[in-house]
Every structure is written in structure tokens, then in C-alpha cells.
C-alpha positions as a LaTeX table, in Angstrom:
\begin{tabular}{lrrr}
\hline
Residue & $x$ (\AA) & $y$ (\AA) & $z$ (\AA) \\
\hline
Met1 & 1.67 & 30.03 & 48.84 \\
Lys2 & 1.19 & 26.26 & 48.70 \\
Ser3 & $-1.39$ & 24.61 & 50.89 \\
Pro4 & 0.04 & 22.02 & 53.27 \\
Leu5 & $-0.19$ & 18.37 & 52.28 \\
Val6 & $-2.95$ & 16.48 & 54.04 \\
Asn7 & $-2.87$ & 12.76 & 54.69 \\
Pro8 & $-5.88$ & 11.39 & 52.75 \\
Leu9 & $-6.44$ & 8.80 & 55.50 \\
Glu10 & $-7.35$ & 11.69 & 57.80 \\
Leu11 & $-9.89$ & 13.24 & 55.43 \\
Tyr12 & $-12.63$ & 10.63 & 55.70 \\
Pro13 & $-14.60$ & 9.02 & 58.52 \\
His14 & $-13.28$ & 5.79 & 60.00 \\
Glu15 & $-16.39$ & 4.14 & 61.33 \\
Lys16 & $-16.30$ & 0.75 & 62.97 \\
Phe17 & $-19.02$ & $-1.44$ & 61.49 \\
Pro18 & $-20.40$ & $-4.47$ & 63.29 \\
Met19 & $-19.44$ & $-7.86$ & 61.87 \\
Gln20 & $-22.30$ & $-9.13$ & 59.71 \\
Lys21 & $-22.94$ & $-12.39$ & 57.92 \\
Gln22 & $-25.66$ & $-13.25$ & 55.44 \\
Glu23 & $-26.27$ & $-16.35$ & 53.43 \\
Ala24 & $-25.87$ & $-15.73$ & 49.70 \\
Pro25 & $-27.32$ & $-13.81$ & 48.07 \\
Gly26 & $-26.82$ & $-10.94$ & 50.48 \\
Leu27 & $-29.33$ & $-8.10$ & 50.69 \\
Asn28 & $-28.42$ & $-4.43$ & 51.05 \\
Ser29 & $-31.64$ & $-3.90$ & 53.00 \\
Lys30 & $-30.43$ & $-6.26$ & 55.76 \\
Met31 & $-27.08$ & $-4.53$ & 56.29 \\
Leu32 & $-26.50$ & $-2.15$ & 59.18 \\
Pro33 & $-25.83$ & 0.53 & 58.31 \\
Ile34 & $-27.25$ & 0.27 & 54.82 \\
Pro35 & $-24.33$ & 0.98 & 52.45 \\
Asp36 & $-24.27$ & 4.01 & 50.20 \\
Cys37 & $-24.04$ & 2.62 & 46.67 \\
Gly38 & $-24.17$ & 6.12 & 45.28 \\
Glu39 & $-27.69$ & 6.94 & 46.46 \\
Glu40 & $-26.36$ & 9.81 & 48.57 \\
Ser41 & $-23.00$ & 10.49 & 46.98 \\
Tyr42 & $-23.09$ & 10.09 & 43.17 \\
Val43 & $-24.09$ & 12.97 & 40.91 \\
Gly44 & $-24.34$ & 12.29 & 37.18 \\
Asn45 & $-23.26$ & 14.53 & 34.31 \\
Lys46 & $-25.46$ & 13.25 & 31.45 \\
Arg47 & $-22.57$ & 11.39 & 29.80 \\
Leu48 & $-24.81$ & 8.47 & 28.78 \\
Glu49 & $-27.90$ & 10.32 & 27.53 \\
Gly50 & $-29.90$ & 8.13 & 25.16 \\
Arg51 & $-27.93$ & 4.97 & 25.98 \\
Lys52 & $-29.44$ & 1.71 & 27.22 \\
Ala53 & $-27.78$ & $-0.60$ & 29.72 \\
Leu54 & $-28.45$ & $-4.06$ & 31.16 \\
Ile55 & $-26.86$ & $-4.61$ & 34.58 \\
Thr56 & $-26.83$ & $-8.10$ & 36.09 \\
Gly57 & $-26.79$ & $-8.24$ & 39.87 \\
Gly58 & $-28.09$ & $-4.66$ & 39.75 \\
Asp59 & $-30.17$ & $-4.77$ & 42.93 \\
Ser60 & $-27.34$ & $-4.47$ & 45.46 \\
Gly61 & $-23.64$ & $-3.90$ & 45.99 \\
Ile62 & $-21.46$ & $-3.02$ & 43.01 \\
Gly63 & $-24.26$ & $-3.80$ & 40.53 \\
Arg64 & $-26.56$ & $-1.34$ & 42.32 \\
Ala65 & $-23.82$ & 1.31 & 42.27 \\
Val66 & $-23.34$ & 0.76 & 38.53 \\
Ala67 & $-27.11$ & 0.99 & 37.89 \\
Ile68 & $-27.32$ & 4.24 & 39.87 \\
Ala69 & $-24.32$ & 5.71 & 38.06 \\
Tyr70 & $-25.58$ & 4.76 & 34.59 \\
Ala71 & $-29.08$ & 6.08 & 35.32 \\
Arg72 & $-27.77$ & 9.34 & 36.74 \\
Glu73 & $-25.58$ & 9.71 & 33.69 \\
Gly74 & $-28.75$ & 9.56 & 31.61 \\
Ala75 & $-28.93$ & 5.92 & 30.49 \\
Glu76 & $-32.13$ & 3.90 & 30.53 \\
Val77 & $-31.34$ & 0.92 & 32.74 \\
Ala78 & $-32.60$ & $-2.65$ & 33.10 \\
Ile79 & $-31.38$ & $-4.69$ & 36.04 \\
Asn80 & $-31.40$ & $-8.43$ & 36.56 \\
Tyr81 & $-31.46$ & $-9.99$ & 40.03 \\
Leu82 & $-32.66$ & $-13.09$ & 41.84 \\
Ala83 & $-36.32$ & $-13.18$ & 42.88 \\
Val84 & $-35.32$ & $-13.27$ & 46.58 \\
Glu85 & $-33.68$ & $-9.86$ & 46.04 \\
Gln86 & $-36.96$ & $-8.21$ & 44.98 \\
Gln87 & $-36.98$ & $-5.86$ & 48.00 \\
Asp88 & $-33.60$ & $-4.36$ & 47.08 \\
Ala89 & $-34.60$ & $-4.13$ & 43.40 \\
Gln90 & $-37.86$ & $-2.34$ & 44.30 \\
Ser91 & $-36.04$ & 0.17 & 46.52 \\
Leu92 & $-33.69$ & 0.97 & 43.62 \\
Lys93 & $-36.62$ & 1.35 & 41.22 \\
Gln94 & $-38.37$ & 3.71 & 43.65 \\
Leu95 & $-35.22$ & 5.80 & 44.13 \\
Leu96 & $-34.52$ & 6.20 & 40.42 \\
Glu97 & $-38.12$ & 6.76 & 39.36 \\
Gln98 & $-38.43$ & 9.54 & 41.96 \\
Glu99 & $-35.51$ & 11.17 & 40.15 \\
Gly100 & $-37.31$ & 10.82 & 36.80 \\
Lys101 & $-35.09$ & 7.97 & 35.60 \\
Thr102 & $-36.26$ & 4.89 & 33.69 \\
Ile103 & $-35.43$ & 1.47 & 35.14 \\
His104 & $-36.73$ & $-1.98$ & 34.24 \\
Leu105 & $-36.69$ & $-4.89$ & 36.69 \\
Ile106 & $-36.05$ & $-8.34$ & 35.21 \\
Pro107 & $-35.71$ & $-11.07$ & 37.84 \\
Gly108 & $-34.17$ & $-14.42$ & 36.98 \\
Asp109 & $-31.43$ & $-16.86$ & 37.90 \\
Leu110 & $-28.64$ & $-16.54$ & 35.33 \\
Arg111 & $-27.29$ & $-19.99$ & 36.14 \\
Asp112 & $-29.98$ & $-21.21$ & 33.73 \\
Glu113 & $-29.16$ & $-20.62$ & 30.05 \\
Ser114 & $-32.78$ & $-20.12$ & 29.00 \\
Thr115 & $-33.12$ & $-17.43$ & 31.69 \\
Cys116 & $-30.08$ & $-15.64$ & 30.28 \\
Ile117 & $-31.70$ & $-15.56$ & 26.85 \\
Arg118 & $-35.04$ & $-14.40$ & 28.31 \\
Val119 & $-33.41$ & $-11.59$ & 30.34 \\
Ile120 & $-31.54$ & $-10.25$ & 27.29 \\
Lys121 & $-34.66$ & $-10.44$ & 25.10 \\
Glu122 & $-36.82$ & $-8.69$ & 27.72 \\
Ala123 & $-34.26$ & $-5.93$ & 28.25 \\
Tyr124 & $-33.92$ & $-5.44$ & 24.49 \\
Gln125 & $-37.70$ & $-5.31$ & 23.98 \\
Gln126 & $-38.40$ & $-3.03$ & 26.96 \\
Met127 & $-35.66$ & $-0.54$ & 26.07 \\
Gly128 & $-35.61$ & $-0.89$ & 22.29 \\
Gly129 & $-31.98$ & $-2.00$ & 22.33 \\
Ile130 & $-28.97$ & $-2.56$ & 24.57 \\
Arg131 & $-25.78$ & $-0.50$ & 24.24 \\
Tyr132 & $-23.95$ & $-1.53$ & 27.42 \\
Thr133 & $-23.91$ & $-4.57$ & 29.67 \\
Gly134 & $-22.60$ & $-4.60$ & 33.20 \\
Asn135 & $-22.07$ & $-8.19$ & 34.29 \\
Lys136 & $-21.97$ & $-7.82$ & 38.06 \\
Cys137 & $-23.84$ & $-10.91$ & 39.19 \\
Arg138 & $-22.15$ & $-13.51$ & 41.31 \\
Cys139 & $-23.28$ & $-17.03$ & 40.64 \\
Thr140 & $-24.08$ & $-18.56$ & 43.99 \\
Gly141 & $-23.86$ & $-22.29$ & 43.88 \\
Ser142 & $-22.39$ & $-24.58$ & 41.31 \\
Leu143 & $-23.42$ & $-25.40$ & 37.79 \\
Pro144 & $-23.49$ & $-29.01$ & 36.61 \\
Gly145 & $-20.31$ & $-29.87$ & 34.78 \\
Tyr146 & $-18.19$ & $-27.04$ & 36.25 \\
\hline
\end{tabular}
């Protein structure tokens, strides 16, 4: 006997969230409620054991979700973020280290070319290589000449 079809829109909660506005860059820690970027919902399956990943914008939002997923899949992770996002980066580091994962924090503004080079070099040195990059940062502001 077939089970009846269920409308997927009726399977999940439909919460009303208050309108929120933050100046860029936004911080997860200032959102109400704090979004689940996989902290509560994502379970890894060791698909990336032994791999090394650099995630830009890894402190919050999609970048945070990617960092959590890669780490829970077994990858050693380095994240880049702006210095003003240190609180979100630290909370991610604490979460993953409590789970026995390895994460490296590398702050820096990627609008500056020398910072880009420094971030890549630091990630490479700290992890002994880079296999994957997740470019999730959003450049806030304009670059000269663009």
C-alpha cells in the first residue's frame, strides 16, 4: 500500500522572523534568532578525511555552513574573515574544536591583494597544503578601478 503524498510545504515550520538590518558585514551573533548554519542540523560522513580546505567568509552565513560541512566531513579547515567578525569566527572555532575538528582562523580583508597572498600562504603553511577553496566572501565596498 502506498503512503499518501504529503505537501512538502506542510512538513517544516513556518516561523515569522522579525525584520532585521545590519550594516555590512553582518554578524550571525547579532541575528535573532541566530541562524542554524549546520551547527544543529548537519551530520558529516567522513567524505573529506585527510583533505584541507580554505573557506573565505567562513565566519558566518553560507561560508560558515560550508566550513561546518567540510569539517564534519573530516577536512582540516582554515577560514578567512574580516577582523570585525572575530566573535563569529571564535564561536565557530569553539564549536568545531569541541567536536575534535581542526580549524585555523586567518583574519584579513581580501580587497587587498597582499592580504590575499598572505591568507593563502598562512593556510598552506598551517595545514601543510590546500586541496579545496570555498570562495564565499562578499566584498563590501568598492575597489579602486572597478
